[in-house]
Short mmCIF file of C-alpha atoms in Angstrom, two decimals:
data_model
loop_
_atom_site.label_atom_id
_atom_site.label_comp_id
_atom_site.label_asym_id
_atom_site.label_seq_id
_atom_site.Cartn_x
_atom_site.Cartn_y
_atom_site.Cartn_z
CA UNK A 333 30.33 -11.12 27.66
CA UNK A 334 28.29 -8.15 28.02
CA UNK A 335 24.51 -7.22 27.19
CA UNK A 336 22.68 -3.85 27.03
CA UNK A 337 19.64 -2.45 25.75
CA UNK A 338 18.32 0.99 25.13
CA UNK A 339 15.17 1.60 26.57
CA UNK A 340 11.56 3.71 25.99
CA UNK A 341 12.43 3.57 22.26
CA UNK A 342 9.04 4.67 20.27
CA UNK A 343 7.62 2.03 18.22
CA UNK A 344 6.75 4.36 15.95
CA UNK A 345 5.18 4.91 13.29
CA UNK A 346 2.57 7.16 10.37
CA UNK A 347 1.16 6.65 7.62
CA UNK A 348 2.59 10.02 6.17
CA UNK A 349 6.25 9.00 6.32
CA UNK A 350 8.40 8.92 3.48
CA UNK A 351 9.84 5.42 3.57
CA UNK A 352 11.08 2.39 5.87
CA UNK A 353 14.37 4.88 6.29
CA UNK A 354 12.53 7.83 7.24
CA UNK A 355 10.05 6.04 9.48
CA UNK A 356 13.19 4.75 11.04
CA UNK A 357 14.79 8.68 11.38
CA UNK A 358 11.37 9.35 13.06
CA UNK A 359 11.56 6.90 15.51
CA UNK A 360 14.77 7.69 16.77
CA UNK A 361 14.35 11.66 16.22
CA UNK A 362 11.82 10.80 18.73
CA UNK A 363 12.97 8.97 21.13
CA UNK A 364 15.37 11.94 20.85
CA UNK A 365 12.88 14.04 22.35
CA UNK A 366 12.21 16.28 18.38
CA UNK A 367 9.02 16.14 16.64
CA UNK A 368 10.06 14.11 13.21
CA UNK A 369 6.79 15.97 11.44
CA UNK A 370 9.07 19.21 12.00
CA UNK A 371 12.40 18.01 11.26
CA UNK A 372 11.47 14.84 8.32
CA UNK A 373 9.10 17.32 6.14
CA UNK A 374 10.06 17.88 3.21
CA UNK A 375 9.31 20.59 0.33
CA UNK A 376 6.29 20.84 -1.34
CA UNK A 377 7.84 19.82 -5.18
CA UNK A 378 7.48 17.39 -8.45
CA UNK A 379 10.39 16.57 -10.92
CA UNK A 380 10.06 15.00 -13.94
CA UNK A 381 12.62 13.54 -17.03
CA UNK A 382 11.61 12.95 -20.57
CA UNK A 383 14.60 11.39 -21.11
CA UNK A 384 14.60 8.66 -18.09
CA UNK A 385 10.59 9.22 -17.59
CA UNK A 386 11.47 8.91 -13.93
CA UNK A 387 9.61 11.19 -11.67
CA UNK A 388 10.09 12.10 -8.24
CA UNK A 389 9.51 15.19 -5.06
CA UNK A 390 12.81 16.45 -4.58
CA UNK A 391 14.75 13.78 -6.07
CA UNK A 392 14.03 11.54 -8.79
CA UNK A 393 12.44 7.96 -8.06
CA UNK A 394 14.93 5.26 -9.61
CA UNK A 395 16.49 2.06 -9.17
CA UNK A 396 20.38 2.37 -7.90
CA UNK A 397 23.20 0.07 -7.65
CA UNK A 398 24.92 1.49 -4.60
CA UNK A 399 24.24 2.85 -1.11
CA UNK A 400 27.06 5.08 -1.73
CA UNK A 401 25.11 9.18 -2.03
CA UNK A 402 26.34 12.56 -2.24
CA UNK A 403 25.99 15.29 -0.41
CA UNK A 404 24.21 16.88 -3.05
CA UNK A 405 22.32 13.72 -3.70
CA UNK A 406 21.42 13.62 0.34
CA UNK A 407 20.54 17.12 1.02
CA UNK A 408 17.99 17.92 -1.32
CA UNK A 409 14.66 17.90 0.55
CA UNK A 410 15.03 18.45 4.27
CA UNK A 411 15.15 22.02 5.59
CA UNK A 412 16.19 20.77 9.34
CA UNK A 413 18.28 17.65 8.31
CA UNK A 414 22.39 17.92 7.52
CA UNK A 415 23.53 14.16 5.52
CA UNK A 416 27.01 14.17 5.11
CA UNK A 417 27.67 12.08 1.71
CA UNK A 418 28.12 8.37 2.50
CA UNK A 419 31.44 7.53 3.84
CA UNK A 420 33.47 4.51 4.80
CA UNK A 421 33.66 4.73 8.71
CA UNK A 422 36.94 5.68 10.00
CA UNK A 423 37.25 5.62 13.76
CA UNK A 424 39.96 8.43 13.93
CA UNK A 425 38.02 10.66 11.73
CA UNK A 426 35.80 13.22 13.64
CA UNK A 427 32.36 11.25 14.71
CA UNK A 428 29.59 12.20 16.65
CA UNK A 429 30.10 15.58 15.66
CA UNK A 430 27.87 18.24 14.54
CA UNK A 431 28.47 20.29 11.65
CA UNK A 432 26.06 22.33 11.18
CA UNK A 433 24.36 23.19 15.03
CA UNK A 434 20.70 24.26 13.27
CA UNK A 435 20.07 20.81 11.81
CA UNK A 436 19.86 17.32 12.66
CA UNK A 437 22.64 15.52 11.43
CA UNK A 438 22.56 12.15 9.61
CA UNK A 439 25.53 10.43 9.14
CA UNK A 440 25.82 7.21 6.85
CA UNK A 441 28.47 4.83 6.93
CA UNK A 442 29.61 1.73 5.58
CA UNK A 443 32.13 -0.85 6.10
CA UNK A 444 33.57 -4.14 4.89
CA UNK A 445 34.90 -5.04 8.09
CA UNK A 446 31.86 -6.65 10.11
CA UNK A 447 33.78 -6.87 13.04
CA UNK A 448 34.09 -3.35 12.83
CA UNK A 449 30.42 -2.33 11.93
CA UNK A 450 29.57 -4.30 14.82
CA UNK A 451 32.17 -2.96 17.56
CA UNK A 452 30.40 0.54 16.11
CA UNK A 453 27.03 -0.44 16.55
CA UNK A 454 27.64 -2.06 20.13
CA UNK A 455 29.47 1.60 21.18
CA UNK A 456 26.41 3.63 20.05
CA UNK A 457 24.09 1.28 21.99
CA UNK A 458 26.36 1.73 25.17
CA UNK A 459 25.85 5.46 24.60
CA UNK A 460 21.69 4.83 24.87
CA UNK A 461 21.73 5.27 21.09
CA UNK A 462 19.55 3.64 18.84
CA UNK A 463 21.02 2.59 15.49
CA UNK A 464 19.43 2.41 12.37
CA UNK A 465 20.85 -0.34 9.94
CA UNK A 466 20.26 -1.14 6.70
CA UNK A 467 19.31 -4.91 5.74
CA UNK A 468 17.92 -7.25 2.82
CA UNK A 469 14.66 -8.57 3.58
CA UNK A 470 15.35 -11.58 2.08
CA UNK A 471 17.19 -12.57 5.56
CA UNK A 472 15.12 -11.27 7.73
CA UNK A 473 12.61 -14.38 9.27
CA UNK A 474 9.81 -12.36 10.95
CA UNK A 475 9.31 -10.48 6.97
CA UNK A 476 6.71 -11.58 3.97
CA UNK A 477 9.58 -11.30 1.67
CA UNK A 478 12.13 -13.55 3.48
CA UNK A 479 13.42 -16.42 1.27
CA UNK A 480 11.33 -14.55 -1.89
CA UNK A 481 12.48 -11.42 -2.57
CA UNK A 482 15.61 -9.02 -2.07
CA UNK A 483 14.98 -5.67 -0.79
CA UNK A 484 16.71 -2.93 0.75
CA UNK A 485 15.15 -1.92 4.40
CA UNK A 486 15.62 -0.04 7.11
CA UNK A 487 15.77 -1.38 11.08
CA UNK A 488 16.68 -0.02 14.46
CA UNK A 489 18.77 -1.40 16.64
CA UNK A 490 18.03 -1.05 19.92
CA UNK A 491 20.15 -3.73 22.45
CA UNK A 492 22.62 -6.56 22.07
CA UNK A 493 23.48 -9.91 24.28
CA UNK A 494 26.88 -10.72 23.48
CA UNK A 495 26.52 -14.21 25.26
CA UNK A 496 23.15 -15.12 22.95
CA UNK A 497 24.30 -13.54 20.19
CA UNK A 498 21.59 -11.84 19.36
CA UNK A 499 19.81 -8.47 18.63
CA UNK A 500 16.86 -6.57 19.93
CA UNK A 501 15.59 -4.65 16.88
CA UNK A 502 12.36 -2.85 16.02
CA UNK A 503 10.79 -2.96 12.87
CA UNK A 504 7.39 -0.93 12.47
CA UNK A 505 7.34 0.20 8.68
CA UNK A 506 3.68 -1.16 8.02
CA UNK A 507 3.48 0.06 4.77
CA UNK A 508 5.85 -2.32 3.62
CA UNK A 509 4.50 -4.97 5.88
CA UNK A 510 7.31 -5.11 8.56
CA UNK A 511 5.66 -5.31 12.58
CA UNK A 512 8.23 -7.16 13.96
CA UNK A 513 9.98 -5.97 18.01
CA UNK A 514 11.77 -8.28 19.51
CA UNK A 515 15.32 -10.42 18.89
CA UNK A 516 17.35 -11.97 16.30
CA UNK A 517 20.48 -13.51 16.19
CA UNK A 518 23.40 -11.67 15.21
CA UNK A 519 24.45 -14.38 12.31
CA UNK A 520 20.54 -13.65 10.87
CA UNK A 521 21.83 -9.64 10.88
CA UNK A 522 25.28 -10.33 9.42
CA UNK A 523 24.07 -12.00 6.68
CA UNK A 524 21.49 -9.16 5.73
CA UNK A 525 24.00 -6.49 6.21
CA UNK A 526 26.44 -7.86 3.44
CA UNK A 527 23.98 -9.22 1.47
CA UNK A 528 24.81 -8.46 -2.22
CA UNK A 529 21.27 -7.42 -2.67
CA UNK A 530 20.20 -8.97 -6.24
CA UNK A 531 17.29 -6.74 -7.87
CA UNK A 532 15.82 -6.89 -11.56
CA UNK A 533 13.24 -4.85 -12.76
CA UNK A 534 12.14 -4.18 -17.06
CA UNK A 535 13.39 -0.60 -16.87
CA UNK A 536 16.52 -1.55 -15.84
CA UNK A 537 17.53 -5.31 -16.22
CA UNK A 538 19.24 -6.75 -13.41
CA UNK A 539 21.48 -4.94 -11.18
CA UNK A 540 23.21 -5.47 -7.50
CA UNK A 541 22.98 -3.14 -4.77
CA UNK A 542 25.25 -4.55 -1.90
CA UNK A 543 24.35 -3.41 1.62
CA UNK A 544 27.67 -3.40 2.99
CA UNK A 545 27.07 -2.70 6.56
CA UNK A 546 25.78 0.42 6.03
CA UNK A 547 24.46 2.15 9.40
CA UNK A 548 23.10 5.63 9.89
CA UNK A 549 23.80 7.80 13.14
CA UNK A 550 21.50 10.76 13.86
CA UNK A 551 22.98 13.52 16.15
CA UNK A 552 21.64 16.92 17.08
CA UNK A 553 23.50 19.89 18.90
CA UNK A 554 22.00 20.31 22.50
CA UNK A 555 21.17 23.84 21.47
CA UNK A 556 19.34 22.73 18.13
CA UNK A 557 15.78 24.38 18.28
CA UNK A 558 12.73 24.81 15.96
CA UNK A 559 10.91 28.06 15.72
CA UNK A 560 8.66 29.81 13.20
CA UNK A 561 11.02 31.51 10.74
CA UNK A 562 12.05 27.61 9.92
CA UNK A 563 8.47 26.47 9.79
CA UNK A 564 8.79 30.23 6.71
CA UNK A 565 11.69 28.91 5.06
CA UNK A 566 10.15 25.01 4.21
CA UNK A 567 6.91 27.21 3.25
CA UNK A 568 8.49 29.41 1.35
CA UNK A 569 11.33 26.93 -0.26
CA UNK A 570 8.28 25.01 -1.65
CA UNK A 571 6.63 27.69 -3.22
CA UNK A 572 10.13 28.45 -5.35
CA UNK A 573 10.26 25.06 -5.78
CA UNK A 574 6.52 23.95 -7.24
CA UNK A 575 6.93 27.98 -8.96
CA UNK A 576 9.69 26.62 -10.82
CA UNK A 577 12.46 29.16 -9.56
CA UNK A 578 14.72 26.55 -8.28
CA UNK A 579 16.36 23.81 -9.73
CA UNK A 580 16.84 20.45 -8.09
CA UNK A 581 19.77 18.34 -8.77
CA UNK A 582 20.87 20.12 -12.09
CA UNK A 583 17.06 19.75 -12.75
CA UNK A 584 13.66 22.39 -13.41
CA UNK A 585 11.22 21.51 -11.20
CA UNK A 586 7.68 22.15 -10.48
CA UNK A 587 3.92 22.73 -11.47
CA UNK A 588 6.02 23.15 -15.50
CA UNK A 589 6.75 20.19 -15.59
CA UNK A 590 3.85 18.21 -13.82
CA UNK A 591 2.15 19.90 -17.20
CA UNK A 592 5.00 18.87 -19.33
CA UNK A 593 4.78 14.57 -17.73
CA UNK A 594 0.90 15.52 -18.41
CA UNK A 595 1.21 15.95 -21.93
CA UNK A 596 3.99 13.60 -22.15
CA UNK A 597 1.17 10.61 -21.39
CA UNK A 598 -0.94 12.04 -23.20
CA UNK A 599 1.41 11.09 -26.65
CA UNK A 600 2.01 7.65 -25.18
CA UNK A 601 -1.33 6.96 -25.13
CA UNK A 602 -1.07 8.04 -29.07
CA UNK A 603 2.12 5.77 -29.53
CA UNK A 604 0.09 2.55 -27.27
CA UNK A 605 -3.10 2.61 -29.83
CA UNK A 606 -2.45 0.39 -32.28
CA UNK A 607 -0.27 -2.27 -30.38
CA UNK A 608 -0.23 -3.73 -26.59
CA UNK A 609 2.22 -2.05 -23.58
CA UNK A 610 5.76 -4.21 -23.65
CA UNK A 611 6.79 -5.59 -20.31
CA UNK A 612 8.96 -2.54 -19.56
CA UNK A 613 5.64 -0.14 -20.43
CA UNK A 614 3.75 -2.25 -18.15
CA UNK A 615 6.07 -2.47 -15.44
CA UNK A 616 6.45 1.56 -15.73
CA UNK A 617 2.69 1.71 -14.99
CA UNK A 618 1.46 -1.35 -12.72
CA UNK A 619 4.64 -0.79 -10.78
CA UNK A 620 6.75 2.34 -10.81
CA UNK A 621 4.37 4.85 -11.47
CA UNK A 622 2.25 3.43 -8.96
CA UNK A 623 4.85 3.61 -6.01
CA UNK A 624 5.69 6.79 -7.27
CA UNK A 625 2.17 8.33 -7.17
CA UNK A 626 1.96 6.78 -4.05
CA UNK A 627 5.28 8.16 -2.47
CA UNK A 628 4.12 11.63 -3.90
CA UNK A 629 0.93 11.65 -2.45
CA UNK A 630 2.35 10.55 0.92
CA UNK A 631 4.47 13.81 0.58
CA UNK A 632 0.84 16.12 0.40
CA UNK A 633 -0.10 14.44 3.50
CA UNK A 634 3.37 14.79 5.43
CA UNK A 635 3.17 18.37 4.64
CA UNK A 636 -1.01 18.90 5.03
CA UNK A 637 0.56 17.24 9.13
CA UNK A 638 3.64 19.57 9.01
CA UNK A 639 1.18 23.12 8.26
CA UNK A 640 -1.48 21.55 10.90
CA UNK A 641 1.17 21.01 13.39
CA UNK A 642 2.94 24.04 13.07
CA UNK A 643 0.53 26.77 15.10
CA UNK A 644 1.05 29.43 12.65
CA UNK A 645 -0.51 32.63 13.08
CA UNK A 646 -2.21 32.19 9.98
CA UNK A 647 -4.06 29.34 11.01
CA UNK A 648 -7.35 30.82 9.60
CA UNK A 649 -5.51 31.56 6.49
CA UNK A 650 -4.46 28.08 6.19
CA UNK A 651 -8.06 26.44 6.45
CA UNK A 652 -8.47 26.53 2.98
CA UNK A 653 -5.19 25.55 2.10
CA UNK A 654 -5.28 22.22 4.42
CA UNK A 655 -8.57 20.96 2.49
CA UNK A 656 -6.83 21.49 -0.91
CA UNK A 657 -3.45 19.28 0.33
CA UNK A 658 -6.22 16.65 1.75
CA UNK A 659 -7.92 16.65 -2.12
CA UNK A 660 -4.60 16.73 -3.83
CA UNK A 661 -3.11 14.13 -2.17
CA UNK A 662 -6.50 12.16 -2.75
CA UNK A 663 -6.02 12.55 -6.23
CA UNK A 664 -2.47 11.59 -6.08
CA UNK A 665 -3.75 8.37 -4.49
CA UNK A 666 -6.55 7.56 -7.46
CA UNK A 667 -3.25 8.23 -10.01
CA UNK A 668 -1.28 5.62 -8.52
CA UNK A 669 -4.56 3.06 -8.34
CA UNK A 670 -5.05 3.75 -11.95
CA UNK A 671 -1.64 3.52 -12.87
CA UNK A 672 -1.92 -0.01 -11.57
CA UNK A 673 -5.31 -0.71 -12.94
CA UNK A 674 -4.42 0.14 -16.08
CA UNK A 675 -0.69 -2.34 -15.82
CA UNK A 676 -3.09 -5.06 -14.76
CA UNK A 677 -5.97 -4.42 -17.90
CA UNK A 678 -3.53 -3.17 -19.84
CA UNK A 679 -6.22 -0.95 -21.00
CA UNK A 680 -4.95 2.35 -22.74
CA UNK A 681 -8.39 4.35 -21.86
CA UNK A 682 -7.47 4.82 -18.35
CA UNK A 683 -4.54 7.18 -19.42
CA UNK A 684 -7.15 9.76 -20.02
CA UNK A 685 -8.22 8.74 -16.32
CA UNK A 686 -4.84 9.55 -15.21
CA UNK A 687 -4.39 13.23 -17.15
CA UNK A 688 -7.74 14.10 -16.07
CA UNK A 689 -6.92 13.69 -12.42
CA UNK A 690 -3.33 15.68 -13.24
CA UNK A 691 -5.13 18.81 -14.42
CA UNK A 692 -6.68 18.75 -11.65
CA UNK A 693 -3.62 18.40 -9.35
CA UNK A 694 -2.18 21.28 -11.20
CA UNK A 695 -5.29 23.98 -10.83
CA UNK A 696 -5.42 22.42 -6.96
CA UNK A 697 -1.72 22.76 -6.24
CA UNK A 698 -1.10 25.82 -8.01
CA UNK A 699 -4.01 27.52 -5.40
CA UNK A 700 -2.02 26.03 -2.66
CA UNK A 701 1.20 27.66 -3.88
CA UNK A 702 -0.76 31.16 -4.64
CA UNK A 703 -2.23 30.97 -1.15
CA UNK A 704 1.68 30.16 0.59
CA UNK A 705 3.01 32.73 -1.24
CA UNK A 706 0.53 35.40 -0.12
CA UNK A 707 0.77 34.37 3.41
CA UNK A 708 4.60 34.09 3.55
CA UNK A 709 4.60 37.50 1.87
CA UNK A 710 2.17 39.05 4.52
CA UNK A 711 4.60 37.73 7.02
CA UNK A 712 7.20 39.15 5.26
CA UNK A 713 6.06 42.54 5.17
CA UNK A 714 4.92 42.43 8.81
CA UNK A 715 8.23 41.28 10.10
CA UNK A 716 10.12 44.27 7.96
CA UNK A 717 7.29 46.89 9.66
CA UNK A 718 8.03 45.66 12.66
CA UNK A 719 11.80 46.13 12.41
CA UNK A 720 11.53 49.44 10.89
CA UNK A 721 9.25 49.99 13.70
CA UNK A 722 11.84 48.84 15.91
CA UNK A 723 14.77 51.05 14.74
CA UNK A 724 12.46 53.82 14.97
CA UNK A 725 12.24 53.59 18.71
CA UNK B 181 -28.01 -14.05 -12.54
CA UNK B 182 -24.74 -13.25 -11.00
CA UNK B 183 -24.04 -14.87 -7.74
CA UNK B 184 -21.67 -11.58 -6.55
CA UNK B 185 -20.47 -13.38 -3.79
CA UNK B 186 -19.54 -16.33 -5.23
CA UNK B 187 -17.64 -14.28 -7.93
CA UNK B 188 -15.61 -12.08 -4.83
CA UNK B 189 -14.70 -15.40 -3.59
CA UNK B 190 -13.81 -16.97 -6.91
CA UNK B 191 -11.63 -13.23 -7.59
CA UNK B 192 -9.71 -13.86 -3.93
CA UNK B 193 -8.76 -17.33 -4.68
CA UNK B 194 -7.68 -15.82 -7.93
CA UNK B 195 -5.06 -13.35 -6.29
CA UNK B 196 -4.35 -14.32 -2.73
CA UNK B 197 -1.76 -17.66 -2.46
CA UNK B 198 -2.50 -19.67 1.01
CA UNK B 199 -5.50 -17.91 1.37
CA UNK B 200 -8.46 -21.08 1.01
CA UNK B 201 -11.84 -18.99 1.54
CA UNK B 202 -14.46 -21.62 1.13
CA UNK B 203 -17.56 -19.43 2.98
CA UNK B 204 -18.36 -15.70 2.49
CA UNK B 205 -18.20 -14.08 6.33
CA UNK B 206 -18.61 -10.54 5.95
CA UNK B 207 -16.69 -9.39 9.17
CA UNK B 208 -13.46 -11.41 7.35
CA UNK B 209 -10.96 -8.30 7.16
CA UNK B 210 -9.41 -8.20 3.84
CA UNK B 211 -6.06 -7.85 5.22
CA UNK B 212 -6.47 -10.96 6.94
CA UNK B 213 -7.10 -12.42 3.49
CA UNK B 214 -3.23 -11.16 2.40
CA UNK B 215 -5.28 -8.65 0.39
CA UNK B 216 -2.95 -5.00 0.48
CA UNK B 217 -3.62 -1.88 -1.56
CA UNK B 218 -1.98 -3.44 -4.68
CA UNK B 219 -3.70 -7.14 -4.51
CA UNK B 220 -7.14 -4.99 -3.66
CA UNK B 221 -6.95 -3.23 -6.81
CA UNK B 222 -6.33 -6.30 -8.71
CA UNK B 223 -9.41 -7.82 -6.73
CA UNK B 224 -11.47 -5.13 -8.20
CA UNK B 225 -9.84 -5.75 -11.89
CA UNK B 226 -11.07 -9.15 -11.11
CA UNK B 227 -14.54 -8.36 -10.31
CA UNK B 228 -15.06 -5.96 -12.71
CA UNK B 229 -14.43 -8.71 -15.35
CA UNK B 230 -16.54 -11.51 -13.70
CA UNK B 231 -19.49 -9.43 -12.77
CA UNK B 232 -19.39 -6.90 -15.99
CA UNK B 233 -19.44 -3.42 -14.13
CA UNK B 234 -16.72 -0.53 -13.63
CA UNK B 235 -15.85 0.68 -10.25
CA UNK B 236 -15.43 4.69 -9.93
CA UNK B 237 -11.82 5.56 -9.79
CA UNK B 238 -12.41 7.10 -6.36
CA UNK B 239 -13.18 3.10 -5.15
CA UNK B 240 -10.24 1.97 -6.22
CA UNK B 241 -8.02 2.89 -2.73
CA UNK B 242 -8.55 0.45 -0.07
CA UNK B 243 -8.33 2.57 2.61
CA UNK B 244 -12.48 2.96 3.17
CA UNK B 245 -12.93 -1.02 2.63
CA UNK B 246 -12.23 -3.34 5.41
CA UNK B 247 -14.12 -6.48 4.98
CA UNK B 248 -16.16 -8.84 3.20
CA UNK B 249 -18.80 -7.19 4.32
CA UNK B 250 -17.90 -3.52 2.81
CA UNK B 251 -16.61 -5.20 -0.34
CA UNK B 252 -20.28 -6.73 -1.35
CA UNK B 253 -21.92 -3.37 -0.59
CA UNK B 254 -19.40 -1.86 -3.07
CA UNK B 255 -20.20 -4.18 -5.50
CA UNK B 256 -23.98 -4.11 -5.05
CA UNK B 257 -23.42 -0.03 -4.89
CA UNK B 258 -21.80 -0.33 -8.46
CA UNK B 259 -24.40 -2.82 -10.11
CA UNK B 260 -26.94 -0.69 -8.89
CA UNK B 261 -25.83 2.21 -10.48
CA UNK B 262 -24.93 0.54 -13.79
CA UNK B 263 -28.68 -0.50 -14.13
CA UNK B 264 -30.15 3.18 -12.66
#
């Protein structure tokens, strides 16, 4: 029987980060010795779809039945992160091995086979690595939602006792309530991990979206290193982005279509005057546009942390554009409050509310893009000077 | 008259489940009430009907109000204003 714990883990976490899954990435990137405001930003964007009215960053926000992604689906917001699509984990198949050596690699797996998840999760630990697994909250005692609701969450791993079958995990994802560090038993964890994870919401109906076992590994090449052309292309990337000169997942992207999901609630508010929001209308306000407002504003403030933190020459340059991230992402925050103000009143007025405090996100983030562009074009032409320079000597 | 305290307490019984505030203590933290960012907003929706005013849209995040204490001076800030 054998026990063995990984220690000086981080309990870590900020109120910037993406989700329970990224917070979890961050803590281990950490304890990793990497900065996760570096390698966990991601672009400066907004998506939107008339046809789904889902809206999103760099991917769209929307209920799924599987854990099962892409690599398409994975890889389109980090600069510094490499996700391998989802795979079934096959132990003769090339693991712990880097693809690409500029980028932090995050590899997902699943498996049936708990026996085998397990034996996995055991060897990582023996290697001093922290896992991160994904389980339902509905199992998980030291959580608000246990015995209420399902959920799909993100944990780390960080020891195992064989001989009290149990677990040392850390679980530090405030925003969704979670402040739990300590042990539980490995039947409480096996449960979770093949839970068939029952979810329902109005835009969707009901839906499953089993865990099985899935487990993500995070690996970086010893000569992986961060420098200021990277901090250039995430600056630079976003401005293409929010200019809407790249498109995301098959889809435009940018300040277009924040204006086009502006007018776009502007003529629901026409088609909600002379009857009351359905339950799905309701839900799309009090709840998903909420969380989704919420998430994007969260994404201003990751990258307002990622342009303080990054010692740029152009830190005087930047001044300006820091205070406009800090009132965007304010603004961001009174849309999603609204949003659920008006699912709880029900009160159609505050959609005017909501497209006043969008125009103003547009003017605001289109001056942020304007002033990135300039100053990644100044670098631009300073680096080629330099290099003509250069030759000429 | 409106009793304003009497109406925040009424509002939190309202929302928060397991939660039995019987006396208005204005260093109580909302969070230890159960109150997050989504049951504060509906305490405001709450308020705003039992007491008759609006809050500003910039009062609606939680993030500046931490107790009983800040929540009365909000709601004393707003009536003010509504009969300025």
């Amino acid at each position: 029987m054998k026990q063995y714990e990984v220690k000086n883990v981080p309990r870590y976490f900020e109120p910037h980060v993406n989700d329970c899954f990224a917070n979890a990435y961050a803590t281990v990137l950490s304890y990793m010795g990497n900065n996760p405001n570096f390698i966990l930003t991601d672009y400066l964007n907004f998506m939107y779809d008339e046809q789904t009215e889902h809206i999103g960053i760099n991917f769209f926000f929307r209920a799924t039945p599987t854990v099962e992604f892409s690599e398409e689906e994975l890889n389109s917001s980090l600069e510094l992160a490499y996700l391998p699509a989802t795979s079934m984990f096959n132990k003769t198949s090339p693991i712990d091995e880097v693809t690409d050596k500029d980028k932090v690699q995050i590899n997902m797996y699943i498996h049936e086979d708990q026996d085998i998840a397990f034996t996995r999760l055991k060897e990582r630990i023996d290697e001093n690595k922290p896992v991160i697994v994904a389980v339902d909250l509905f199992y998980m005692h030291f959580h608000r939602a246990y015995q209420r609701e399902h959920g799909l969450h993100a944990i780390i791993v960080t020891g195992y006792d064989e001989e009290k079958r149990t677990l040392k995990i850390i679980d530090k994802y405030k925003l969704s309530s979670s402040d739990f560090d300590g042990e539980i038993s490995m039947d409480e964890m096996s449960q979770s991990r093949l839970s068939e994870c029952p979810l329902n919401n109005p835009m969707v109906g009901e839906y499953k979206r089993e865990i099985r076992n899935l487990w993500m590994e995070i690996d970086i090449d010893p000569d992986f290193k961060m420098n200021v052309e990277r901090i250039y292309s995430i600056i630079l990337e976003s401005c293409k982005r929010m200019k809407g000169q790249r498109e995301v997942l098959g889809h435009e992207c940018g300040l277009n279509r924040m204006e086009a999901f502006r007018k776009d609630l502007l003529l629901k508010k026409e088609s909600f005057m002379d009857r009351k929001l359905d339950e799905r209308e309701t839900y799309l306000f009090k709840t998903y546009y909420n969380s989704a407002f919420k998430s994007i504003s969260r994404s201003r403030m990751r990258f307002k942390v990622f342009l303080e933190e990054s010692n740029l020459a152009e830190k005087e340059d930047l001044g300006e554009v820091l205070e406009q991230l800090e009132n965007a992402l304010k603004r961001w925050d009174i849309c999603a409050n609204l949003s659920l103000k008006l699912g709880i009143k029900k009160s159609i007025k505050l959609v005017d509310d909501i497209v006043r405090q969008l125009s103003s996100i547009i003017d605001i983030e289109g001056e942020i893009i304007n002033k990135l562009t300039d100053i990644s074009l100044t670098r631009d032409l300073v680096t080629v000077s330099k290099n003509i320079k250069d030759q000429e000597m | 008259m409106i009793n304003v305290k009497q109406e925040i307490i009424n509002s939190i019984k309202e929302i928060t489940v397991g939660h039995d505030i019987q006396e208005f203590i204005e260093e109580v933290l909302l969070s230890d009430l159960g109150i997050d960012s989504i049951k504060y907003v509906e305490l405001l929706v709450s308020i705003e009907e039992k007491c008759d005013v609006e809050f500003d849209e910039s009062d609606l995040g939680a993030d500046a109000l931490k107790s009983l204490g800040d929540l009365i001076n909000l709601v004393n800030k707003t009536l003010e204003q509504k009969v300025s």
